[in-house]
Coordinates of N, CA, C and O in Angstrom, one line a residue:
L1 N 15.5 -1.6 -6.7 CA 15.5 -2.4 -5.5 C 14.1 -2.4 -4.8 O 13.7 -3.3 -4.2
V2 N 13.5 -1.2 -4.8 CA 12.2 -1.0 -4.1 C 11.1 -1.8 -4.8 O 10.3 -2.4 -4.2
I3 N 11.0 -1.7 -6.1 CA 9.9 -2.3 -6.9 C 9.9 -3.8 -6.7 O 8.8 -4.3 -6.4
P4 N 11.0 -4.5 -6.9 CA 10.9 -6.0 -6.8 C 10.5 -6.4 -5.3 O 9.7 -7.3 -5.2
S5 N 11.0 -5.7 -4.3 CA 10.7 -6.1 -3.0 C 9.2 -5.7 -2.7 O 8.5 -6.4 -2.0
G6 N 8.7 -4.6 -3.3 CA 7.4 -4.2 -3.1 C 6.4 -5.2 -3.7 O 5.4 -5.5 -3.2
V7 N 6.8 -5.7 -4.9 CA 5.9 -6.7 -5.6 C 5.9 -8.0 -4.8 O 4.9 -8.6 -4.6
L8 N 7.1 -8.4 -4.3 CA 7.2 -9.6 -3.5 C 6.3 -9.5 -2.3 O 5.6 -10.4 -1.9
F9 N 6.5 -8.4 -1.5 CA 5.7 -8.2 -0.3 C 4.2 -8.2 -0.6 O 3.4 -8.8 0.1
T10 N 3.8 -7.5 -1.6 CA 2.4 -7.5 -2.0 C 1.9 -8.8 -2.3 O 0.8 -9.2 -1.9
A11 N 2.6 -9.6 -3.1 CA 2.2 -10.9 -3.5 C 2.1 -11.9 -2.2 O 1.1 -12.6 -2.1
I12 N 3.1 -11.9 -1.4 CA 3.0 -12.7 -0.2 C 1.9 -12.3 0.8 O 1.1 -13.1 1.3
F13 N 1.8 -11.0 1.0 CA 0.8 -10.5 1.9 C -0.6 -10.7 1.3 O -1.5 -11.1 2.1
G14 N -0.7 -10.5 0.0 CA -2.0 -10.7 -0.6 C -2.4 -12.1 -0.5 O -3.6 -12.4 -0.2
Y15 N -1.5 -13.1 -0.8 CA -1.9 -14.5 -0.7 C -2.2 -14.9 0.7 O -3.2 -15.5 1.0
A16 N -1.4 -14.4 1.7 CA -1.7 -14.7 3.1 C -3.0 -14.2 3.6 O -3.7 -14.8 4.4
T17 N -3.4 -13.0 3.1 CA -4.6 -12.3 3.5 C -5.8 -13.0 2.8 O -6.9 -13.1 3.5
L18 N -5.7 -13.3 1.6 CA -6.8 -13.8 0.8 C -7.0 -15.3 0.9 O -8.1 -15.8 0.6
A19 N -6.0 -16.0 1.3 CA -6.0 -17.5 1.2 C -6.9 -18.1 2.3 O -7.5 -19.1 2.1
G20 N -7.0 -17.5 3.4 CA -7.8 -18.1 4.5 C -8.1 -17.1 5.6 O -7.8 -15.9 5.5
P21 N -8.6 -17.6 6.7 CA -8.9 -16.7 7.8 C -7.7 -16.2 8.4 O -6.6 -16.9 8.5
G22 N -7.7 -14.9 8.8 CA -6.6 -14.3 9.5 C -7.0 -13.1 10.2 O -8.2 -12.8 10.3
V23 N -6.1 -12.3 10.7 CA -6.4 -11.1 11.5 C -6.7 -9.9 10.6 O -7.4 -9.0 11.1
Y24 N -6.3 -9.9 9.4 CA -6.6 -8.8 8.5 C -7.8 -9.1 7.6 O -7.9 -10.2 7.1
P25 N -8.6 -8.1 7.4 CA -9.8 -8.3 6.4 C -9.2 -8.3 5.0 O -8.1 -7.8 4.7
R26 N -10.0 -8.8 4.1 CA -9.6 -8.9 2.7 C -9.3 -7.5 2.0 O -8.4 -7.4 1.2
W27 N -10.0 -6.5 2.4 CA -9.8 -5.2 1.8 C -8.5 -4.6 2.2 O -8.0 -3.6 1.6
F28 N -7.8 -5.2 3.2 CA -6.5 -4.6 3.6 C -5.4 -4.8 2.5 O -4.4 -4.0 2.6
V29 N -5.6 -5.7 1.6 CA -4.6 -5.9 0.5 C -4.5 -4.6 -0.3 O -3.5 -4.2 -0.8
A30 N -5.6 -3.8 -0.4 CA -5.6 -2.6 -1.2 C -4.7 -1.5 -0.6 O -4.4 -0.5 -1.2
L31 N -4.4 -1.7 0.7 CA -3.6 -0.7 1.4 C -2.1 -0.9 1.3 O -1.3 -0.2 1.9
T32 N -1.7 -2.0 0.7 CA -0.2 -2.3 0.6 C 0.5 -1.1 -0.2 O -0.1 -0.6 -1.1
P33 N 1.7 -0.8 0.2 CA 2.3 0.3 -0.4 C 2.5 0.2 -1.9 O 2.3 1.2 -2.6
F34 N 2.7 -1.0 -2.4 CA 2.9 -1.1 -3.8 C 1.5 -0.9 -4.6 O 1.5 -0.3 -5.6
S35 N 0.4 -1.3 -4.0 CA -0.9 -1.1 -4.5 C -1.2 0.4 -4.6 O -1.7 0.9 -5.6
V36 N -0.9 1.1 -3.5 CA -1.1 2.5 -3.5 C -0.2 3.2 -4.5 O -0.7 4.1 -5.3
L37 N 1.0 2.8 -4.6 CA 2.0 3.4 -5.6 C 1.5 3.1 -7.0 O 1.6 4.0 -7.9
T38 N 1.0 1.9 -7.3 CA 0.6 1.6 -8.6 C -0.6 2.5 -9.0 O -0.7 3.0 -10.1
L39 N -1.6 2.6 -8.1 CA -2.7 3.5 -8.3 C -2.3 5.0 -8.6 O -2.7 5.6 -9.5
Y40 N -1.3 5.4 -7.8 CA -0.8 6.8 -8.0 C -0.1 7.0 -9.3 O -0.3 8.0 -10.0
A41 N 0.7 5.9 -9.7 CA 1.3 6.0 -11.0 C 0.3 6.0 -12.2 O 0.5 6.7 -13.2
A42 N -0.8 5.3 -12.0 CA -1.8 5.3 -13.1 C -2.5 6.7 -13.1 O -2.8 7.2 -14.2
V43 N -2.8 7.3 -12.0 CA -3.4 8.6 -12.0 C -2.4 9.6 -12.6 O -2.8 10.5 -13.4
A44 N -1.1 9.5 -12.3 CA -0.1 10.4 -12.9 C 0.0 10.2 -14.4 O 0.2 11.2 -15.1
A45 N -0.1 9.0 -14.8 CA 0.0 8.8 -16.3 C -1.2 9.3 -17.0 O -1.1 9.7 -18.2
L46 N -2.4 9.4 -16.3 CA -3.6 10.0 -17.0 C -3.7 11.5 -16.8 O -4.7 12.1 -17.2
A47 N -2.7 12.1 -16.3 CA -2.7 13.6 -16.1 C -2.9 14.3 -17.4 O -2.3 13.9 -18.4
P48 N -3.7 15.4 -17.4 CA -4.0 16.0 -18.7 C -2.8 16.7 -19.4 O -2.8 16.7 -20.6
S49 N -1.8 17.2 -18.6 CA -0.7 17.9 -19.3 C 0.6 17.2 -18.9 O 0.7 16.6 -17.8
P50 N 1.6 17.2 -19.8 CA 2.9 16.6 -19.5 C 3.6 17.2 -18.2 O 4.2 16.5 -17.5
D51 N 3.3 18.5 -18.0 CA 3.9 19.2 -16.8 C 3.4 18.6 -15.5 O 4.1 18.4 -14.6
T52 N 2.1 18.4 -15.5 CA 1.4 17.8 -14.4 C 1.9 16.4 -14.1 O 2.2 16.0 -13.0
A53 N 2.0 15.6 -15.2 CA 2.4 14.2 -15.1 C 3.9 14.2 -14.6 O 4.2 13.3 -13.7
S54 N 4.7 15.1 -15.1 CA 6.1 15.1 -14.6 C 6.2 15.5 -13.1 O 6.9 14.9 -12.4
A55 N 5.4 16.4 -12.7 CA 5.4 16.8 -11.3 C 4.9 15.7 -10.4 O 5.4 15.4 -9.4
L56 N 3.9 14.9 -10.9 CA 3.3 13.8 -10.1 C 4.4 12.7 -10.0 O 4.5 12.1 -9.0
F57 N 5.1 12.4 -11.1 CA 6.1 11.3 -11.1 C 7.3 11.7 -10.2 O 7.9 10.9 -9.6
T58 N 7.6 13.0 -10.1 CA 8.6 13.5 -9.3 C 8.3 13.2 -7.8 O 9.2 12.9 -7.0
L59 N 7.1 13.2 -7.4 CA 6.7 13.0 -6.0 C 6.5 11.5 -5.7 O 6.1 11.2 -4.6
M60 N 6.8 10.6 -6.6 CA 6.6 9.2 -6.4 C 7.3 8.7 -5.2 O 6.7 7.9 -4.4
G61 N 8.5 9.0 -4.9 CA 9.2 8.6 -3.7 C 8.5 9.0 -2.5 O 8.4 8.2 -1.5
N62 N 8.1 10.2 -2.4 CA 7.3 10.7 -1.3 C 6.0 10.0 -1.1 O 5.6 9.6 0.1
V63 N 5.3 9.7 -2.1 CA 4.1 8.9 -2.1 C 4.4 7.5 -1.5 O 3.6 7.0 -0.7
Y64 N 5.4 6.9 -1.9 CA 5.8 5.6 -1.4 C 6.0 5.6 0.1 O 5.6 4.7 0.8
N65 N 6.8 6.6 0.5 CA 7.0 6.7 2.0 C 5.8 6.9 2.7 O 5.6 6.3 3.8
V66 N 4.9 7.8 2.2 CA 3.6 8.0 2.9 C 2.8 6.7 2.9 O 2.1 6.4 3.9
A67 N 2.8 6.0 1.8 CA 2.0 4.7 1.7 C 2.5 3.7 2.7 O 1.7 3.0 3.4
I68 N 3.8 3.6 2.9 CA 4.4 2.7 3.9 C 4.0 3.1 5.3 O 3.5 2.3 6.1
T69 N 4.1 4.4 5.6 CA 3.7 4.9 6.9 C 2.2 4.7 7.2 O 1.8 4.2 8.2
C70 N 1.4 4.9 6.2 CA -0.1 4.7 6.4 C -0.4 3.2 6.5 O -1.2 2.8 7.4
F71 N 0.3 2.4 5.7 CA 0.0 0.9 5.9 C 0.3 0.4 7.3 O -0.5 -0.3 7.9
F72 N 1.5 0.8 7.8 CA 1.9 0.3 9.1 C 1.1 1.0 10.2 O 0.8 0.3 11.2
A73 N 0.7 2.2 10.0 CA -0.1 2.9 11.0 C -1.5 2.2 11.1 O -2.0 1.9 12.2
V74 N -2.1 2.0 10.0 CA -3.4 1.3 9.9 C -3.3 -0.1 10.5 O -4.2 -0.6 11.2
S75 N -2.2 -0.8 10.1 CA -2.0 -2.1 10.6 C -1.9 -2.2 12.1 O -2.5 -3.0 12.7
T76 N -1.1 -1.3 12.6 CA -0.9 -1.2 14.1 C -2.3 -0.9 14.8 O -2.6 -1.6 15.8
I77 N -3.0 0.0 14.3 CA -4.3 0.4 14.9 C -5.2 -0.8 14.8 O -5.9 -1.2 15.7
W78 N -5.3 -1.5 13.6 CA -6.1 -2.7 13.4 C -5.8 -3.8 14.4 O -6.6 -4.4 15.1
L79 N -4.5 -4.1 14.6 CA -4.0 -5.1 15.5 C -4.2 -4.8 16.9 O -4.6 -5.6 17.8
M80 N -4.0 -3.5 17.3 CA -4.3 -3.1 18.7 C -5.8 -3.2 19.0 O -6.1 -3.5 20.1
R81 N -6.6 -2.9 18.0 CA -8.0 -2.9 18.3 C -8.5 -4.4 18.5 O -9.4 -4.6 19.3
L82 N -7.8 -5.3 17.9 CA -8.2 -6.7 18.1 C -7.7 -7.2 19.4 O -8.3 -8.2 19.9
K83 N -6.6 -6.6 19.9 CA -6.0 -7.1 21.1 C -7.0 -6.9 22.3 O -7.0 -7.6 23.3
H84 N -7.8 -5.8 22.3 CA -8.6 -5.4 23.4 C -10.0 -6.0 23.3 O -10.6 -6.2 22.5

């Protein structure tokens, strides 16, 4: 359930951010939770030992939660900065 909604959110947000002028800069697309999770999964897949890869994949849910928190924290800071 998380992956399809994450892909959909990333696609819609990415299109809205990259399609034209808006309040978010283009680099902000890289901060979407699904983008961060995809990068983390790639790093975990490249881990040198199976034990390390297993440990990294076990933490995937925590990484997703941290990515969501960071995305909305940076988004809030960015929007509040524009307000003043």
